[in-house]
Coordinates of C-alpha atoms and ligand atoms in Angstrom, one line a residue:
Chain E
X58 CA 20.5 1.5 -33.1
X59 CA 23.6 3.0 -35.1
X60 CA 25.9 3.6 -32.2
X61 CA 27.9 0.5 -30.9
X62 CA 27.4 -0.7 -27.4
X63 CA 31.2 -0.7 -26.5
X64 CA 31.7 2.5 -27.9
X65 CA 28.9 4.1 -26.3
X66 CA 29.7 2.7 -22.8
X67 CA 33.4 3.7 -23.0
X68 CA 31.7 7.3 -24.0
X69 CA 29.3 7.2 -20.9
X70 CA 32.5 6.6 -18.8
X71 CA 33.9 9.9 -20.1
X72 CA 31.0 11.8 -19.2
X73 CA 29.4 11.4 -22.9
X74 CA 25.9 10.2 -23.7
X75 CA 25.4 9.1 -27.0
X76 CA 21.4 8.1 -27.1
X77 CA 18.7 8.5 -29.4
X78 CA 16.3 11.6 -29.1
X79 CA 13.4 9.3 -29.0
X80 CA 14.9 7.6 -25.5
X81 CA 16.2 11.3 -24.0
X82 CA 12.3 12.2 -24.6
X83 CA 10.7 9.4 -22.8
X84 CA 13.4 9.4 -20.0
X85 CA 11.9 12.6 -19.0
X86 CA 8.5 11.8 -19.9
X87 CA 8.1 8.8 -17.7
X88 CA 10.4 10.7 -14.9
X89 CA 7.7 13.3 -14.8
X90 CA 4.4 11.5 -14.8
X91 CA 2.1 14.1 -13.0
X92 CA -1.0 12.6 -11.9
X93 CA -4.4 14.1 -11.5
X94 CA -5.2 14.8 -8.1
X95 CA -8.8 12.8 -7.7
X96 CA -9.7 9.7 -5.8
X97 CA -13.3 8.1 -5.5
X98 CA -13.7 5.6 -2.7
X99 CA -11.6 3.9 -0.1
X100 CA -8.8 3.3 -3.1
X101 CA -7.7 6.7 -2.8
X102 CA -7.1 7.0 0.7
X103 CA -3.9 4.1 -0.5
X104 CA -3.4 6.5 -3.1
X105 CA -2.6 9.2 -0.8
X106 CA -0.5 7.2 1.4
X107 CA 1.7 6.4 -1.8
X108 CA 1.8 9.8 -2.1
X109 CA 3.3 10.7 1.2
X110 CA 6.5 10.7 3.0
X111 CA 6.4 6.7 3.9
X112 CA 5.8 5.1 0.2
X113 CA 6.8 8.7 -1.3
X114 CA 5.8 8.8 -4.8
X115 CA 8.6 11.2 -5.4
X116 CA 11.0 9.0 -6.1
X117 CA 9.3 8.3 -9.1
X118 CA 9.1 11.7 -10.2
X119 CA 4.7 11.3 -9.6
X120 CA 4.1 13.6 -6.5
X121 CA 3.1 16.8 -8.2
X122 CA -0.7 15.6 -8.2
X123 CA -2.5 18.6 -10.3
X124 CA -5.8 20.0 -9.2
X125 CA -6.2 20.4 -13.0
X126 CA -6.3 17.6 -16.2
X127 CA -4.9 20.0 -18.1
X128 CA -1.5 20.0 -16.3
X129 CA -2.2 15.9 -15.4
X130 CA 0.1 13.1 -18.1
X131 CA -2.0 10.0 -15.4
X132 CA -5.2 9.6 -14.1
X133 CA -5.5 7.2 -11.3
X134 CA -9.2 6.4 -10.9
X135 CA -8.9 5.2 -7.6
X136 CA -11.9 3.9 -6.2
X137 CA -16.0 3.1 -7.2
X138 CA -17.0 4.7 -10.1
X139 CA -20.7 4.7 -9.5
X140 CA -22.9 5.1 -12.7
X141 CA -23.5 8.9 -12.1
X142 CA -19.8 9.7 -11.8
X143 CA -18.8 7.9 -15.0
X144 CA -19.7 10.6 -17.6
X145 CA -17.5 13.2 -15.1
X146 CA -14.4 11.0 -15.3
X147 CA -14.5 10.5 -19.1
X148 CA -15.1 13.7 -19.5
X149 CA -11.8 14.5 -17.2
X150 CA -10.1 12.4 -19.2
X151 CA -10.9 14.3 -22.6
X152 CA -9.6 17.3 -21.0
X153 CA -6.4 16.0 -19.9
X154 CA -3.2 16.8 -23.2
X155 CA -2.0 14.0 -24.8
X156 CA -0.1 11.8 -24.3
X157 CA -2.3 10.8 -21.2
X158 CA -2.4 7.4 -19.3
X159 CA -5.1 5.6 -17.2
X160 CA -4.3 3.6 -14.4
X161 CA -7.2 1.6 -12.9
X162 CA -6.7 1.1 -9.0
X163 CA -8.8 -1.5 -7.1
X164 CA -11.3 -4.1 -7.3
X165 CA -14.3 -1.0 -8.2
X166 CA -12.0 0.7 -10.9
X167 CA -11.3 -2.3 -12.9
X168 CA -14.3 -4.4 -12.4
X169 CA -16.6 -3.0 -10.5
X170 CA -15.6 -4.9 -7.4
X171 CA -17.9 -6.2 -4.5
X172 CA -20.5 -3.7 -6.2
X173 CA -20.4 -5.1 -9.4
X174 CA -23.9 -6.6 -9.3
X175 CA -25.1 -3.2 -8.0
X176 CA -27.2 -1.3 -10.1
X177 CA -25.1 2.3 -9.7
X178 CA -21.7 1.0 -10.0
X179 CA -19.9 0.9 -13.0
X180 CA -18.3 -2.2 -14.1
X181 CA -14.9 -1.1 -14.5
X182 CA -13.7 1.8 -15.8
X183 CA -12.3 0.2 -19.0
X184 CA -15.9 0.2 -20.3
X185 CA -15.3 4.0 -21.4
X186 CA -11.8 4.8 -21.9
X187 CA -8.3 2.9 -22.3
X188 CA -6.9 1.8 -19.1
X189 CA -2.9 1.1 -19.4
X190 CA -2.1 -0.3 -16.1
X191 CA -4.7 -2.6 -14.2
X192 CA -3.9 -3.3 -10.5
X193 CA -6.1 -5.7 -8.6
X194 CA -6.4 -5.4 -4.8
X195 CA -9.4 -4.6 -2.3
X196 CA -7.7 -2.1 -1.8
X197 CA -4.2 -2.7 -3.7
X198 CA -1.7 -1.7 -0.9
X199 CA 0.7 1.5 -2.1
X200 CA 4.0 -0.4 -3.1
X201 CA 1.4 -1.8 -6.0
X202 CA 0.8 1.8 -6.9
X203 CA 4.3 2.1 -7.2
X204 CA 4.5 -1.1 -9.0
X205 CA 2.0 -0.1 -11.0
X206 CA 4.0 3.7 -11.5
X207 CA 7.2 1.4 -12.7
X208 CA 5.0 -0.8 -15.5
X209 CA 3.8 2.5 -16.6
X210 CA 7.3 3.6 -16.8
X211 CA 8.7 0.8 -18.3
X212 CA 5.6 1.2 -21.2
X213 CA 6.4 5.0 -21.7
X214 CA 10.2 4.6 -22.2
X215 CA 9.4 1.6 -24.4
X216 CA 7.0 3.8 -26.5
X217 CA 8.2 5.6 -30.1
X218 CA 7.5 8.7 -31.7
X219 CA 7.9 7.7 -35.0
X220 CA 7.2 4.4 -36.0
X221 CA 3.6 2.5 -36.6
X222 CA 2.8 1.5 -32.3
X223 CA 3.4 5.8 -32.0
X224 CA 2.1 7.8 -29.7
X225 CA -1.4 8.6 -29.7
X226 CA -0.8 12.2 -29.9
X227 CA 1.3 11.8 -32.9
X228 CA -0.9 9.8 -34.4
X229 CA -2.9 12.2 -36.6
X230 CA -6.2 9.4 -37.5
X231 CA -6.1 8.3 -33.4
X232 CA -8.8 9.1 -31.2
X233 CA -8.2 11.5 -28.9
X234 CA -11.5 12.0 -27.4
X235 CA -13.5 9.4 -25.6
X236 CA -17.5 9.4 -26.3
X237 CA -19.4 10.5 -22.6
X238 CA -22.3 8.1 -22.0
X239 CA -25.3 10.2 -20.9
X240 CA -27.8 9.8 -18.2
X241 CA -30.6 6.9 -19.4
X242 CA -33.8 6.7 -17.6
X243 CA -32.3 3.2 -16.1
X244 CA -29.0 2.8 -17.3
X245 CA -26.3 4.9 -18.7
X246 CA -26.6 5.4 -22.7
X247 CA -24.5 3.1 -24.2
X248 CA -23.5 0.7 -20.8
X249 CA -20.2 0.5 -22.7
X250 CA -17.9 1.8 -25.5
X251 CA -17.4 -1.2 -26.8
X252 CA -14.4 0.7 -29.4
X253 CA -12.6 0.7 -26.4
X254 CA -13.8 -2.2 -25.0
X255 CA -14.7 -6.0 -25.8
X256 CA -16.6 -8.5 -23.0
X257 CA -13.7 -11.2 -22.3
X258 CA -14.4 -14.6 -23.7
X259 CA -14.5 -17.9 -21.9
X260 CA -11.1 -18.5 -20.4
X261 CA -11.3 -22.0 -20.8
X262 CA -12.5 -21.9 -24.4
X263 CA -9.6 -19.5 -25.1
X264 CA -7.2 -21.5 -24.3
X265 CA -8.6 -24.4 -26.0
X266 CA -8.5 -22.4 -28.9
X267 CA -5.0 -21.2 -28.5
X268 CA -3.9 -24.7 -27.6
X269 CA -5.3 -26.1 -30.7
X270 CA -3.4 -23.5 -33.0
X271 CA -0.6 -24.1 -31.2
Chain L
X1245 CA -38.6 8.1 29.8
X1246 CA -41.5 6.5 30.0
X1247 CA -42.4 3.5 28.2
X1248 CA -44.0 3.1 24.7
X1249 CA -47.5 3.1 26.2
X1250 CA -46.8 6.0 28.1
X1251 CA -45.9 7.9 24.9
X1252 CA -48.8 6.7 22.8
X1253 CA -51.5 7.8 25.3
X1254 CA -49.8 11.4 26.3
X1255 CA -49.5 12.1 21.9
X1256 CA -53.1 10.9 21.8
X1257 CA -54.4 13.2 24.5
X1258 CA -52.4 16.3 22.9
X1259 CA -53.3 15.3 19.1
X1260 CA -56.8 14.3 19.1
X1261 CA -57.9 12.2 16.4
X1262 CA -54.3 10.7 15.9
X1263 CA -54.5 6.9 15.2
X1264 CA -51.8 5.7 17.0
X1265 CA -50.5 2.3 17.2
X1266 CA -47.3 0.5 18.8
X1267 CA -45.3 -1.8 16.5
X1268 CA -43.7 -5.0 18.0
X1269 CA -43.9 -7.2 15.3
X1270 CA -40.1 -6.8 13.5
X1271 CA -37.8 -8.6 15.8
X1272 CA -34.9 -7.1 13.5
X1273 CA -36.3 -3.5 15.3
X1274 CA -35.7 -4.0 18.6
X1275 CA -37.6 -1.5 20.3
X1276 CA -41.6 -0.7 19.6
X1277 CA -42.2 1.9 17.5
X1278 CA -45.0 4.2 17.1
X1279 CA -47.4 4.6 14.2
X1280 CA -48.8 6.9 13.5
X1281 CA -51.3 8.0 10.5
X1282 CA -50.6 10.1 8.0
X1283 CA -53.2 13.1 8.8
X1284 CA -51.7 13.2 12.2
X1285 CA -47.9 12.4 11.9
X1286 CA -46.7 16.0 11.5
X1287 CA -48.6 16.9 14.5
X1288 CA -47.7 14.5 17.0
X1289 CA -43.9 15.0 15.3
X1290 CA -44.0 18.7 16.8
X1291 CA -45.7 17.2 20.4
X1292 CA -42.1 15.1 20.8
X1293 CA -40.3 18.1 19.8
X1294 CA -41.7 20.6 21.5
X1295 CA -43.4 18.8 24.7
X1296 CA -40.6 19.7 27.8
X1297 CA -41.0 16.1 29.0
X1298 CA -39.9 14.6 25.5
X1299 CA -38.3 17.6 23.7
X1300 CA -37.1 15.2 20.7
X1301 CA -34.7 17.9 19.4
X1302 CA -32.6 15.4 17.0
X1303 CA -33.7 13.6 14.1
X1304 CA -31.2 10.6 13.6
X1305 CA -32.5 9.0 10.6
X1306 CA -34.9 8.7 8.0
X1307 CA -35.7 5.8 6.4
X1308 CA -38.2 3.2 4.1
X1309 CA -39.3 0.2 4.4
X1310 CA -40.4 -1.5 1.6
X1311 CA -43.4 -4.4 2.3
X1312 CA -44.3 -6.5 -0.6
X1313 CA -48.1 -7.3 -1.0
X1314 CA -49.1 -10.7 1.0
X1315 CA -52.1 -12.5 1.3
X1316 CA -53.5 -10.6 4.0
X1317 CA -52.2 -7.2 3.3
X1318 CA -52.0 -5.4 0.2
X1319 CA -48.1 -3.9 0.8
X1320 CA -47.1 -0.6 1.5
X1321 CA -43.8 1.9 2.2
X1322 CA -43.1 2.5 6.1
X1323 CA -40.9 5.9 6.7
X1324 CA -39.3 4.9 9.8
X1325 CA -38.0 8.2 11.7
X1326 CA -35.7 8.1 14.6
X1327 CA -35.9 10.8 17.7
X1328 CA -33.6 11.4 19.9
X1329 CA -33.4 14.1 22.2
X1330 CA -29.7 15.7 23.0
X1331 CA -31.2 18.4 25.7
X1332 CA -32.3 15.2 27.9
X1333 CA -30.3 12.6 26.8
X1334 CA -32.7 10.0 26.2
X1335 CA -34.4 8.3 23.1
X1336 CA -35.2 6.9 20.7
X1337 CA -38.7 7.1 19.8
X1338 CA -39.2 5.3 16.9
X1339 CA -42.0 6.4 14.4
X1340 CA -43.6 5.2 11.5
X1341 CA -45.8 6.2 9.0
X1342 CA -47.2 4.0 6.6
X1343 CA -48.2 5.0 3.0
X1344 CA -49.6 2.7 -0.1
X1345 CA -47.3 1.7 -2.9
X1346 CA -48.7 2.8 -5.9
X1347 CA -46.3 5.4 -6.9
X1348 CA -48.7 8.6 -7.1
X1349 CA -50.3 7.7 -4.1
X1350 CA -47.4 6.8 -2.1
X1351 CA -47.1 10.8 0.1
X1352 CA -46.5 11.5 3.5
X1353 CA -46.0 15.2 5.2
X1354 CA -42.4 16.3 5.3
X1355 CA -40.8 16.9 8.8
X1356 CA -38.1 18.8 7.5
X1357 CA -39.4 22.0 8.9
X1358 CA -39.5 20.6 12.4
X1359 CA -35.6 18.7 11.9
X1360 CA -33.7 20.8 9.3
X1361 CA -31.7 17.3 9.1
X1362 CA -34.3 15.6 7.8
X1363 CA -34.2 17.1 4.5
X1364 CA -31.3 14.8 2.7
X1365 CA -32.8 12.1 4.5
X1366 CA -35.9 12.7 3.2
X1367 CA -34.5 12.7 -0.8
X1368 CA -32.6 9.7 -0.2
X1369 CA -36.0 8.1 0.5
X1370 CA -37.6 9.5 -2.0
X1371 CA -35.1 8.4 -4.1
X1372 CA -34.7 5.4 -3.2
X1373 CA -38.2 4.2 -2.2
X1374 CA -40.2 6.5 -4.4
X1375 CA -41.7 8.2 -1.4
X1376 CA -43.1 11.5 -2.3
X1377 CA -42.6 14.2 1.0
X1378 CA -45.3 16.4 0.8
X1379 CA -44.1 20.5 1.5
X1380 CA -40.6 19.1 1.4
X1381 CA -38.5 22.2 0.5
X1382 CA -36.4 20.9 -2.6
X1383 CA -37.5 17.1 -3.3
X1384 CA -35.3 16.0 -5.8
X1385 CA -33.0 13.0 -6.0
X1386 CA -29.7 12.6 -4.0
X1387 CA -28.2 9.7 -4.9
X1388 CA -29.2 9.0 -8.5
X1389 CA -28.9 11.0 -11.4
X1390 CA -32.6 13.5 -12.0
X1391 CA -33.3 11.5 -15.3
X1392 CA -33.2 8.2 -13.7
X1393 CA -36.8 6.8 -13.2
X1394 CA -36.7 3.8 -10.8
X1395 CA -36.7 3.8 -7.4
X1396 CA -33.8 1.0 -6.8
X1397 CA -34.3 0.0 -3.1
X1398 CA -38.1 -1.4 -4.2
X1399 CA -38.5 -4.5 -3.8
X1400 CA -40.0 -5.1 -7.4
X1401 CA -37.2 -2.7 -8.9
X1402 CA -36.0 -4.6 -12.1
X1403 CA -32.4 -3.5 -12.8
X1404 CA -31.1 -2.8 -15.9
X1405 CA -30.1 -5.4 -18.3
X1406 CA -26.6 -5.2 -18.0
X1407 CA -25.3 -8.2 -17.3
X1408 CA -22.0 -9.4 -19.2
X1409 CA -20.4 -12.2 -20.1
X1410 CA -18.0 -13.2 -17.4
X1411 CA -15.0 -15.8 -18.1
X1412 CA -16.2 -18.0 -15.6
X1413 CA -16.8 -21.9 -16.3
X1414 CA -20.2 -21.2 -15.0
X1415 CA -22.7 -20.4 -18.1
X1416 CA -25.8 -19.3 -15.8
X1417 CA -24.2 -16.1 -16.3
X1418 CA -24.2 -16.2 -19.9
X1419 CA -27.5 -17.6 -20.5
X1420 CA -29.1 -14.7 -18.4
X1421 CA -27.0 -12.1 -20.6
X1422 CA -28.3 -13.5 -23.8
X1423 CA -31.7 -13.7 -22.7
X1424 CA -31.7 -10.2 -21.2
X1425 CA -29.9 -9.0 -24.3
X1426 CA -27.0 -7.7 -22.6
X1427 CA -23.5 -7.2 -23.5
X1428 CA -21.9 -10.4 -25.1
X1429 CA -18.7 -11.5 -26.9
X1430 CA -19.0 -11.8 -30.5
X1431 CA -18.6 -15.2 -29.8
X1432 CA -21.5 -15.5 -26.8
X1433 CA -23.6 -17.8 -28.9
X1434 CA -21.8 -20.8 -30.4
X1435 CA -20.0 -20.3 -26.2
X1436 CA -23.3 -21.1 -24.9
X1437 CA -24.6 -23.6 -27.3
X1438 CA -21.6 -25.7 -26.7
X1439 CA -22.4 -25.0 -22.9
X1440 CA -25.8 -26.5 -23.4
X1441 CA -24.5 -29.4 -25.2
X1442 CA -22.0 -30.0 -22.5
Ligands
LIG1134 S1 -11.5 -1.8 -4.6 FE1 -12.0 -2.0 -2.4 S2 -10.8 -0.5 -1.4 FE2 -10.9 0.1 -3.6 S3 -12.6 1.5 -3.8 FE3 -13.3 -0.6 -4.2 S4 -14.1 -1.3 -2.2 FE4 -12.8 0.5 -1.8

C-alpha cells in the first residue's frame, strides 16, 4: 500500500483515516453480515441462542436475521439437511445477491453427522454449494458460531475487489448459480455436484505424498 | 379394564365372524395384543370406540412391523395400532392387523375415519413400510419425496449406492464404494490397490 505506516498512524491520531477504498468496503461488509433466518434440526436452536441477549450476535453486526435471501449476505444451514430438503436450500441459496457466504453448522451440515449412513440425510451440505466456514460440534456450542462469524470476518476483510482471488460477484465468468439436484426414484439426481465438490483422499496417503515432495 | 381375554371374547360376540387372536410372542411388546383379520378389523375398531365399557376415543400410534419370510412362515407387514381411551383413563389395547408383503397385495382398511389422528400416521406407514390404507382420505407420502419408490423401513430395502470414499485408514469403506460404483476420488483406484497389496 502507497501510504506509509508512520504517516498514516500519526494521521489516525488527528482524526484522519487514510485507507484504501477496497478496506473501507469490506469493513462494512463484514460488520453487516445479515444472515438468513432458517435453521433445520437441533443446530439451530444453538443458533438462536447466539442470536439472543446472552451470546448476542449483535456485537458482530449478524443479528438482523432476514425472513428473506434476498436481503440475506450468510446462510447458516444449521442442522440435518435430509435429502428432500436439499434442493430447497440450494435453491435458497441461488436467490440470495452476491456476494453471499455459507456457513455449515454441526455434525449433519457438514457431514451428515450420526445420520450419515441414513438413506434421507444428506452428506454435508458441501456436496451442492460452497461452504466458507465449517464448524464441527454435535451441536457446536454458540461462542463457535461466533468463532465461526469472526473467520468469516477475517475472510471478507481479507477479500479484493480487483485483483485475480475477486469477489465472486465481480467476477463476470464465476458461477453464480448452483445446479438443484432433483428428486430420483432412490436417490437425489446427481448425489453430488462434484464442481463444487471432490470426495477427500486418504489422509494418510496425502501426507505421504506431501511428505515425499517435501 | 378387563384383561386381554375379556376383550377378545366381548369384540367376538359384537363382531361375528372376526378372527381374533391374542399376541404374546414379542417380549419387546410388553403387553398382549389383539389381532385381528383384515375383513373384520374396521369393525371391531368402531366396537372399542364406541362400546361405553371401552370407549377407545384416542388413537396413540400407528405403526409397521416388518417380518422377513422364515422357514415356517412366509413374512408379512403387522400395522400395530395403539388405543387409549382419555374419557376413562385406561388403555392401551394393542391391535394388529397382519397383511402379506408383496407390495400390491399388502392393504388393510383405513381407521382414519374412526381416529382423525390416524391419518399422518397412516402415510408414514405407508411410506415407510409400503402399506397401502384402503379408503384412506389422501394416501400419499409424508416423509419422503412423491417420486421416491422404496419403502425404506423394509427390511429388504437396498439403499442407494452412495457410499463415498472416507479418509479413514480402513479400506472396507472404499472397496464397497468402488464395487457399488459410488462416488470416489480420482485417485480411488491405485488407493485401493495399494490397500490390497498392503
Ligand atoms: S449436528 Fe447434532 S445438534 Fe446439530 S443438527 Fe445434527 S444432530 Fe442436531
Amino acid at each position: 500500500m502507497a501510504v506509509d505506516e508512520g504517516l498514516r498512524s500519526e494521521l489516525q491520531k488527528q482524526g484522519i483515516f487514510v485507507l484504501p477504498f477496497e478496506q473501507l468496503y469490506n469493513w462494512g461488509r463484514k460488520s453487516s453480515i445479515w444472515p438468513l433466518q432458517f435453521g433445520l434440526a437441533c443446530c439451530a436452536i444453538e443458533m438462536i441462542a447466539s442470536a439472543a441477549a446472552r451470546y448476542d450476535l449483535a456485537r458482530f453486526g449478524a443479528e438482523v436475521f432476514r425472513a428473506t435471501p434476498r436481503q440475506a449476505d450468510l446462510m447458516i444451514v444449521a442442522g440435518t439437511v435430509t435429502k428432500k430438503m436439499a434442493p430447497l436450500v440450494v435453491r435458497l441459496y441461488n436467490q440470495m445477491p452476491e456476494p453471499k457466504y455459507c456457513i455449515a453448522m454441526g455434525a449433519c451440515a457438514i457431514s451428515g453427522g450420526p445420520f450419515k449412513d441414513g438413506y434421507n440425510v444428506l452428506k454435508g451440505i458441501d456436496r451442492y454449494i460452497p461452504v466458507d466456514v465449517h464448524i464441527p460440534g454435535c451441536p457446536p456450542r454458540p461462542e463457535a458460531l461466533i468463532h465461526a462469524i469472526m473467520t468469516l470476518q477475517r475472510k471478507i476483510a481479507n477479500q479484493h475487489l480487483e485483483t485475480e482471488n475477486r469477489l465472486r460477484w465481480y467476477d463476470k465468468n464465476a458461477e453464480t448459480e448452483f445446479p438443484i439436484p432433483s428428486y430420483g426414484d432412490h436417490d437425489l439426481q446427481p448425489p453430488a455436484n462434484c464442481e463444487v465438490w471432490q470426495p477427500p483422499r486418504s489422509y494418510r496417503d496425502v501426507t505421504l505424498d506431501e511428505v515425499k515432495k517435501a | 379394564m378387563e384383561a386381554i381375554e375379556k376383550i377378545k371374547e366381548v369384540a367376538a360376540q359384537a363382531v361375528p365372524g372376526a378372527k381374533l387372536e391374542i399376541i404374546n410372542s414379542t417380549p419387546a411388546a410388553q403387553q398382549p395384543a389383539l389381532l385381528v383379520d383384515r375383513d373384520h378389523i374396521y369393525a371391531v375398531a368402531k366396537f372399542l370406540k364406541e362400546d361405553p365399557r371401552f370407549q377407545m376415543d384416542f388413537c396413540s400410534c400407528v405403526t409397521g412391523v416388518d417380518y422377513l419370510q422364515k422357514a415356517d412362515n412366509p413374512g408379512f407387514i403387522e400395522v400395530v395400532y395403539h388405543l387409549y381411551s382419555v374419557a376413562q383413563k385406561h388403555g392401551p389395547i394393542i391391535l394388529k392387523v397382519r397383511a402379506p408383503r408383496e407390495l400390491d397385495q399388502c392393504r388393510v382398511p383405513s381407521l382414519t375415519s374412526l381416529w382423525r389422528g390416524a391419518e399422518f400416521q397412516e402415510r408414514e406407514a405407508y411410506d415407510l413400510y409400503g402399506v397401502r390404507f384402503d379408503s384412506h382420505p389422501d394416501l400419499r407420502r409424508i416423509l419422503m419425496w412423491d417420486e421416491f419408490t422404496d419403502h425404506p423401513m423394509r427390511k429388504d430395502y437396498v439403499p442407494p449406492a452412495d457410499y463415498e470414499w472416507e479418509p479413514t485408514p480402513h479400506h472396507d469403506t472404499l472397496e464397497r464404494t468402488v464395487q457399488v460404483g459410488g462416488i470416489t476420488p480420482p485417485t480411488a483406484r491405485e488407493e485401493l490397490e495399494k490397500a490390497r497389496k498392503k
